[in-house]
Amino acid sequence: MQTGLGHVISKELREKFAQAKSVLVLTGAGVSAESGVPTFRGGGNTVVWKGMPFDVISSAGMLERDLPAVWEWFNYRRNLLESLKPNPAHVAVARWQERFSDFNLVTQNIDGLHQAAGSRDVIELHGSIWRARCLDCGTRHDVRELKFDDGVPACLKCGSYLRPDVILFGEMLPMGAFEAAAKKAESCELCFVVGTSVVVYPAASIPEIARAAGAYLVEVNPERTALSDLCDQVLMGRAGEILPLLG
Ligand code: APR
Ligand code: ZN
């Protein structure tokens, strides 16, 4: 296993990058850190909201107990995002979709910054903070078109309560999203794992599936993770500084 010093991209990785046709990139909160989006973990801290750890306020149980509180939390996260822009890591990944004939971007992020950077067909494993879904008829809505008169917006189709179209702790991933990502992981030659602590499953199994299928696995993270020992190359640093170095 090779460990990159700072931002040195090895000759081997450059060759793999130059020759690859099928590439999969899995991203987490860290890819948006340089845009100003707070990560959930990393640096030994976890996010707390009004005295509640984020995985409590962002849980299926809280949705049952207190839907207005869940909306308040996601409205707060969304307001944080309003003024934030994609960073060079998002821009590099968006460029890669033109470079590789079979390119797949799988993200755990709900912030929409990959799409804002021009990425298309992003597999959003955890949904999107910009969407809401009807608890009754399942209709999806663009949050920007909704009114929040009493804290919980109503479905424009059937009038029932809407919930954030985000995967909460204790919930299954959106139908088909994980399966699609796993299928792409089984056939990719090169797999980048960028800015994730790889602790949340099943998303964290994607690089394991790719590695087991013979892919060359590259991690980009300023910290080591549980996946680092499985990787062919670990680039310890910030995604916004490292990804553009590849091209
Ligand atoms: N570049 C690359 N990686 C970074 C950067 C950066 N500039 N800054 C921080 N990181 C790394 C951290 O070291 C950490 O390993 O990004 C990782 C962020 O980890 P988490 O906060 O745990 O985020 P993520 O892995 O995406 O969490 C998975 O958990 O909270 C739920 O649903 C939520 O999708 C999220 C899931
Ligand atoms: Zn409805």
CSV table of C-alpha atoms and ligand atoms in Angstrom, one decimal:
chain,number,residue,atom,x,y,z
A,1,MET,CA,0.0,0.0,0.0
A,2,GLN,CA,1.3,3.5,-0.8
A,3,THR,CA,0.6,6.5,1.4
A,4,GLY,CA,0.6,9.9,-0.4
A,5,LEU,CA,2.8,12.6,1.3
A,6,GLY,CA,0.6,15.7,1.2
A,7,HIS,CA,-0.7,16.0,-2.2
A,8,VAL,CA,1.7,13.9,-4.1
A,9,ILE,CA,-0.2,11.8,-6.7
A,10,SER,CA,1.7,8.6,-7.4
A,11,LYS,CA,2.8,7.7,-10.9
A,12,GLU,CA,0.7,4.5,-10.5
A,13,LEU,CA,-2.5,6.5,-9.7
A,14,ARG,CA,-1.8,8.9,-12.6
A,15,GLU,CA,-1.5,5.9,-15.0
A,16,LYS,CA,-4.7,4.3,-13.6
A,17,PHE,CA,-6.5,7.6,-13.9
A,18,ALA,CA,-5.3,8.1,-17.5
A,19,GLN,CA,-6.3,4.6,-18.6
A,20,ALA,CA,-9.6,4.1,-16.7
A,21,LYS,CA,-12.9,3.9,-18.5
A,22,SER,CA,-15.2,3.1,-15.6
A,23,VAL,CA,-14.8,5.2,-12.5
A,24,LEU,CA,-17.0,5.5,-9.4
A,25,VAL,CA,-16.8,8.3,-6.9
A,26,LEU,CA,-18.4,8.1,-3.4
A,27,THR,CA,-18.6,11.3,-1.5
A,28,GLY,CA,-19.5,12.4,2.0
A,29,ALA,CA,-19.8,15.5,4.0
A,30,GLY,CA,-16.1,16.2,3.8
A,31,VAL,CA,-16.3,17.1,0.1
A,32,SER,CA,-18.5,20.0,1.0
A,33,ALA,CA,-16.4,21.1,4.1
A,34,GLU,CA,-14.4,23.6,2.0
A,35,SER,CA,-17.7,25.1,0.9
A,36,GLY,CA,-18.5,25.8,4.5
A,37,VAL,CA,-21.0,22.9,5.1
A,38,PRO,CA,-20.3,21.6,8.6
A,39,THR,CA,-19.5,17.9,8.6
A,40,PHE,CA,-21.3,15.6,11.1
A,41,ARG,CA,-18.2,13.9,12.6
A,42,GLY,CA,-14.5,14.3,12.0
A,43,GLY,CA,-12.1,16.2,14.2
A,44,GLY,CA,-13.5,14.2,17.1
A,45,ASN,CA,-16.7,16.3,17.3
A,46,THR,CA,-20.3,15.5,16.3
A,47,VAL,CA,-23.0,18.0,15.5
A,48,VAL,CA,-25.5,18.9,18.3
A,49,TRP,CA,-28.8,20.8,17.7
A,50,LYS,CA,-30.6,22.3,20.7
A,51,GLY,CA,-28.9,19.9,23.0
A,52,MET,CA,-29.8,16.9,20.8
A,53,PRO,CA,-27.1,14.9,18.9
A,54,PHE,CA,-27.9,15.2,15.1
A,55,ASP,CA,-28.6,11.5,14.8
A,56,VAL,CA,-31.5,12.0,17.3
A,57,ILE,CA,-33.1,15.1,15.6
A,58,SER,CA,-32.4,13.4,12.2
A,59,SER,CA,-34.2,10.1,13.1
A,60,ALA,CA,-37.4,8.3,12.2
A,61,GLY,CA,-38.4,8.4,15.8
A,62,MET,CA,-38.2,12.2,15.9
A,63,LEU,CA,-40.3,12.3,12.7
A,64,GLU,CA,-43.0,10.4,14.6
A,65,ARG,CA,-42.7,12.4,17.8
A,66,ASP,CA,-42.1,15.9,16.5
A,67,LEU,CA,-42.4,16.7,12.8
A,68,PRO,CA,-42.2,20.5,13.3
A,69,ALA,CA,-38.8,20.0,15.1
A,70,VAL,CA,-37.5,17.9,12.3
A,71,TRP,CA,-38.5,20.6,9.8
A,72,GLU,CA,-36.9,23.3,12.0
A,73,TRP,CA,-33.6,21.4,11.9
A,74,PHE,CA,-33.6,20.9,8.2
A,75,ASN,CA,-34.7,24.5,7.6
A,76,TYR,CA,-31.7,25.6,9.7
A,77,ARG,CA,-29.4,23.3,7.6
A,78,ARG,CA,-31.0,24.6,4.4
A,79,ASN,CA,-30.6,28.2,5.4
A,80,LEU,CA,-26.9,27.5,6.0
A,81,LEU,CA,-26.6,26.2,2.5
A,82,GLU,CA,-28.4,29.0,0.7
A,83,SER,CA,-25.3,31.1,0.3
A,84,LEU,CA,-22.7,28.3,-0.1
A,85,LYS,CA,-21.1,27.5,-3.4
A,86,PRO,CA,-19.5,24.3,-4.8
A,87,ASN,CA,-15.7,24.1,-4.2
A,88,PRO,CA,-12.9,22.9,-6.4
A,89,ALA,CA,-13.6,19.3,-5.4
A,90,HIS,CA,-17.2,19.4,-6.6
A,91,VAL,CA,-15.9,21.2,-9.8
A,92,ALA,CA,-13.3,18.5,-10.5
A,93,VAL,CA,-15.8,15.7,-10.0
A,94,ALA,CA,-18.2,17.4,-12.4
A,95,ARG,CA,-15.4,17.6,-15.0
A,96,TRP,CA,-14.7,13.9,-14.6
A,97,GLN,CA,-18.1,12.9,-15.9
A,98,GLU,CA,-17.0,14.2,-19.3
A,99,ARG,CA,-13.6,12.5,-19.1
A,100,PHE,CA,-14.7,8.8,-18.4
A,101,SER,CA,-17.0,6.9,-20.6
A,102,ASP,CA,-18.6,5.1,-17.6
A,103,PHE,CA,-18.6,7.6,-14.7
A,104,ASN,CA,-20.7,7.3,-11.7
A,105,LEU,CA,-21.1,9.7,-8.8
A,106,VAL,CA,-22.7,8.4,-5.6
A,107,THR,CA,-23.1,10.8,-2.7
A,108,GLN,CA,-24.3,10.6,0.9
A,109,ASN,CA,-24.7,14.4,0.8
A,110,ILE,CA,-28.1,16.0,0.8
A,111,ASP,CA,-26.7,19.5,0.0
A,112,GLY,CA,-27.1,19.5,-3.8
A,113,LEU,CA,-23.6,21.0,-4.3
A,114,HIS,CA,-22.5,18.3,-6.8
A,115,GLN,CA,-25.5,19.2,-9.0
A,116,ALA,CA,-24.8,22.9,-8.5
A,117,ALA,CA,-21.3,22.2,-9.8
A,118,GLY,CA,-22.7,20.6,-12.9
A,119,SER,CA,-22.8,16.9,-12.0
A,120,ARG,CA,-25.7,15.0,-13.6
A,121,ASP,CA,-27.4,11.7,-12.7
A,122,VAL,CA,-26.0,11.9,-9.1
A,123,ILE,CA,-27.1,8.8,-7.1
A,124,GLU,CA,-28.3,10.5,-3.8
A,125,LEU,CA,-28.2,7.7,-1.3
A,126,HIS,CA,-29.6,9.9,1.5
A,127,GLY,CA,-32.0,12.1,-0.4
A,128,SER,CA,-32.0,15.8,-0.8
A,129,ILE,CA,-32.5,18.7,1.6
A,130,TRP,CA,-34.1,20.6,-1.4
A,131,ARG,CA,-37.0,18.2,-1.7
A,132,ALA,CA,-40.0,17.3,0.5
A,133,ARG,CA,-42.2,14.2,0.3
A,134,CYS,CA,-45.9,13.7,1.2
A,135,LEU,CA,-46.4,11.4,4.1
A,136,ASP,CA,-49.7,10.3,2.5
A,137,CYS,CA,-49.5,10.2,-1.3
A,138,GLY,CA,-45.7,10.2,-1.6
A,139,THR,CA,-45.6,13.1,-4.0
A,140,ARG,CA,-42.2,14.9,-4.1
A,141,HIS,CA,-42.0,18.7,-4.0
A,142,ASP,CA,-39.3,21.2,-4.4
A,143,VAL,CA,-38.9,22.8,-1.0
A,144,ARG,CA,-38.4,26.2,-2.6
A,145,GLU,CA,-42.0,26.1,-3.8
A,146,LEU,CA,-43.5,25.4,-0.4
A,147,LYS,CA,-45.0,27.7,2.3
A,148,PHE,CA,-44.1,27.0,6.0
A,149,ASP,CA,-47.0,28.8,7.6
A,150,ASP,CA,-47.3,26.5,10.7
A,151,GLY,CA,-43.8,24.9,10.5
A,152,VAL,CA,-44.9,21.9,8.5
A,153,PRO,CA,-45.7,22.4,4.8
A,154,ALA,CA,-48.7,20.8,3.2
A,155,CYS,CA,-48.8,18.6,0.1
A,156,LEU,CA,-49.9,20.6,-3.0
A,157,LYS,CA,-51.6,17.5,-4.3
A,158,CYS,CA,-53.6,16.0,-1.4
A,159,GLY,CA,-53.1,18.5,1.4
A,160,SER,CA,-51.4,16.1,3.9
A,161,TYR,CA,-48.3,16.9,5.8
A,162,LEU,CA,-44.9,16.8,4.0
A,163,ARG,CA,-41.7,15.5,5.4
A,164,PRO,CA,-38.1,16.3,4.3
A,165,ASP,CA,-37.1,13.9,1.5
A,166,VAL,CA,-34.0,12.9,3.4
A,167,ILE,CA,-33.1,9.5,4.7
A,168,LEU,CA,-33.3,9.7,8.5
A,169,PHE,CA,-31.5,7.4,10.9
A,170,GLY,CA,-33.4,4.2,11.3
A,171,GLU,CA,-34.8,4.4,7.7
A,172,MET,CA,-34.2,2.4,4.6
A,173,LEU,CA,-32.4,4.1,1.7
A,174,PRO,CA,-34.5,5.2,-1.3
A,175,MET,CA,-35.7,2.3,-3.4
A,176,GLY,CA,-33.1,1.4,-6.0
A,177,ALA,CA,-30.5,4.0,-5.1
A,178,PHE,CA,-28.2,1.6,-3.2
A,179,GLU,CA,-28.8,-1.2,-5.7
A,180,ALA,CA,-27.8,1.1,-8.6
A,181,ALA,CA,-24.7,2.2,-6.7
A,182,ALA,CA,-23.7,-1.3,-5.8
A,183,LYS,CA,-24.1,-2.5,-9.4
A,184,LYS,CA,-21.8,0.3,-10.6
A,185,ALA,CA,-19.3,-0.5,-7.8
A,186,GLU,CA,-19.1,-4.1,-9.0
A,187,SER,CA,-17.9,-3.0,-12.5
A,188,CYS,CA,-15.7,0.0,-11.8
A,189,GLU,CA,-11.9,-0.1,-12.4
A,190,LEU,CA,-11.2,2.9,-10.2
A,191,CYS,CA,-13.1,3.9,-7.0
A,192,PHE,CA,-12.5,7.2,-5.2
A,193,VAL,CA,-13.8,7.6,-1.6
A,194,VAL,CA,-13.8,11.3,-0.8
A,195,GLY,CA,-14.7,13.0,2.5
A,196,THR,CA,-16.5,10.3,4.3
A,197,SER,CA,-15.9,8.7,7.7
A,198,VAL,CA,-17.3,5.4,6.2
A,199,VAL,CA,-19.2,4.7,9.4
A,200,VAL,CA,-22.8,4.8,8.0
A,201,TYR,CA,-24.0,1.6,6.2
A,202,PRO,CA,-25.0,0.6,3.7
A,203,ALA,CA,-23.3,3.6,2.0
A,204,ALA,CA,-20.0,2.5,3.5
A,205,SER,CA,-20.2,-0.9,1.9
A,206,ILE,CA,-19.9,0.6,-1.6
A,207,PRO,CA,-16.1,0.9,-1.6
A,208,GLU,CA,-15.9,-2.6,-0.1
A,209,ILE,CA,-18.0,-4.0,-3.0
A,210,ALA,CA,-15.7,-2.2,-5.5
A,211,ARG,CA,-12.5,-3.5,-3.9
A,212,ALA,CA,-13.9,-7.0,-3.7
A,213,ALA,CA,-14.6,-6.8,-7.5
A,214,GLY,CA,-11.0,-5.8,-8.1
A,215,ALA,CA,-11.3,-2.0,-8.4
A,216,TYR,CA,-8.3,0.2,-7.5
A,217,LEU,CA,-9.4,2.0,-4.3
A,218,VAL,CA,-8.3,5.6,-3.5
A,219,GLU,CA,-9.3,7.5,-0.3
A,220,VAL,CA,-9.1,11.2,0.0
A,221,ASN,CA,-9.5,12.5,3.6
A,222,PRO,CA,-7.4,14.6,6.0
A,223,GLU,CA,-7.9,11.8,8.5
A,224,ARG,CA,-7.5,8.0,8.3
A,225,THR,CA,-10.7,6.0,8.4
A,226,ALA,CA,-11.8,2.4,8.9
A,227,LEU,CA,-11.4,2.0,5.2
A,228,SER,CA,-7.8,3.3,4.9
A,229,ASP,CA,-6.1,-0.1,5.3
A,230,LEU,CA,-8.2,-1.5,2.5
A,231,CYS,CA,-7.2,1.2,0.0
A,232,ASP,CA,-4.5,1.0,-2.7
A,233,GLN,CA,-3.8,4.7,-2.2
A,234,VAL,CA,-4.6,7.0,0.7
A,235,LEU,CA,-4.3,10.8,-0.1
A,236,MET,CA,-4.4,12.5,3.3
A,237,GLY,CA,-5.5,16.0,2.7
A,238,ARG,CA,-8.4,18.2,1.7
A,239,ALA,CA,-10.5,17.2,-1.3
A,240,GLY,CA,-10.6,20.7,-2.8
A,241,GLU,CA,-6.8,20.7,-2.9
A,242,ILE,CA,-6.3,17.1,-4.1
A,243,LEU,CA,-8.9,16.3,-6.6
A,244,PRO,CA,-8.0,19.1,-9.0
A,245,LEU,CA,-4.4,17.7,-9.1
A,246,LEU,CA,-5.7,14.6,-10.9
A,247,GLY,CA,-7.1,16.5,-13.8
B,1,APR,N1,-11.7,17.0,2.3
B,1,APR,C1,-11.9,15.7,2.5
B,1,APR,N2,-12.4,15.1,3.6
B,1,APR,C2,-12.7,15.9,4.6
B,1,APR,C3,-12.5,17.3,4.6
B,1,APR,C4,-12.0,17.9,3.4
B,1,APR,N3,-11.8,19.2,3.2
B,1,APR,N4,-12.9,17.8,5.8
B,1,APR,C5,-13.3,16.8,6.6
B,1,APR,N5,-13.2,15.6,5.9
B,1,APR,C6,-13.5,14.3,6.3
B,1,APR,C7,-13.5,14.0,7.8
B,1,APR,O1,-12.2,13.7,8.2
B,1,APR,C8,-14.4,12.9,8.0
B,1,APR,O2,-13.8,11.6,7.8
B,1,APR,O3,-14.8,14.0,5.9
B,1,APR,C9,-15.4,13.0,6.8
B,1,APR,C10,-16.8,13.5,7.2
B,1,APR,O4,-17.4,12.5,7.9
B,1,APR,P1,-18.9,12.6,8.5
B,1,APR,O5,-19.1,13.9,9.1
B,1,APR,O6,-19.1,11.4,9.3
B,1,APR,O7,-19.8,12.6,7.2
B,1,APR,P2,-20.3,11.3,6.3
B,1,APR,O8,-19.2,10.3,6.2
B,1,APR,O9,-20.8,11.9,5.0
B,1,APR,O10,-21.5,10.8,7.1
B,1,APR,C11,-22.3,9.8,6.6
B,1,APR,O11,-24.0,10.1,8.3
B,1,APR,O12,-24.7,11.9,9.3
B,1,APR,C12,-25.1,11.0,8.5
B,1,APR,O13,-26.6,11.0,6.7
B,1,APR,C13,-25.5,11.6,7.2
B,1,APR,O14,-24.7,11.3,5.0
B,1,APR,C14,-24.3,11.4,6.3
B,1,APR,C15,-23.8,10.1,6.9
B,2,ZN,ZN,-49.9,14.2,-0.8
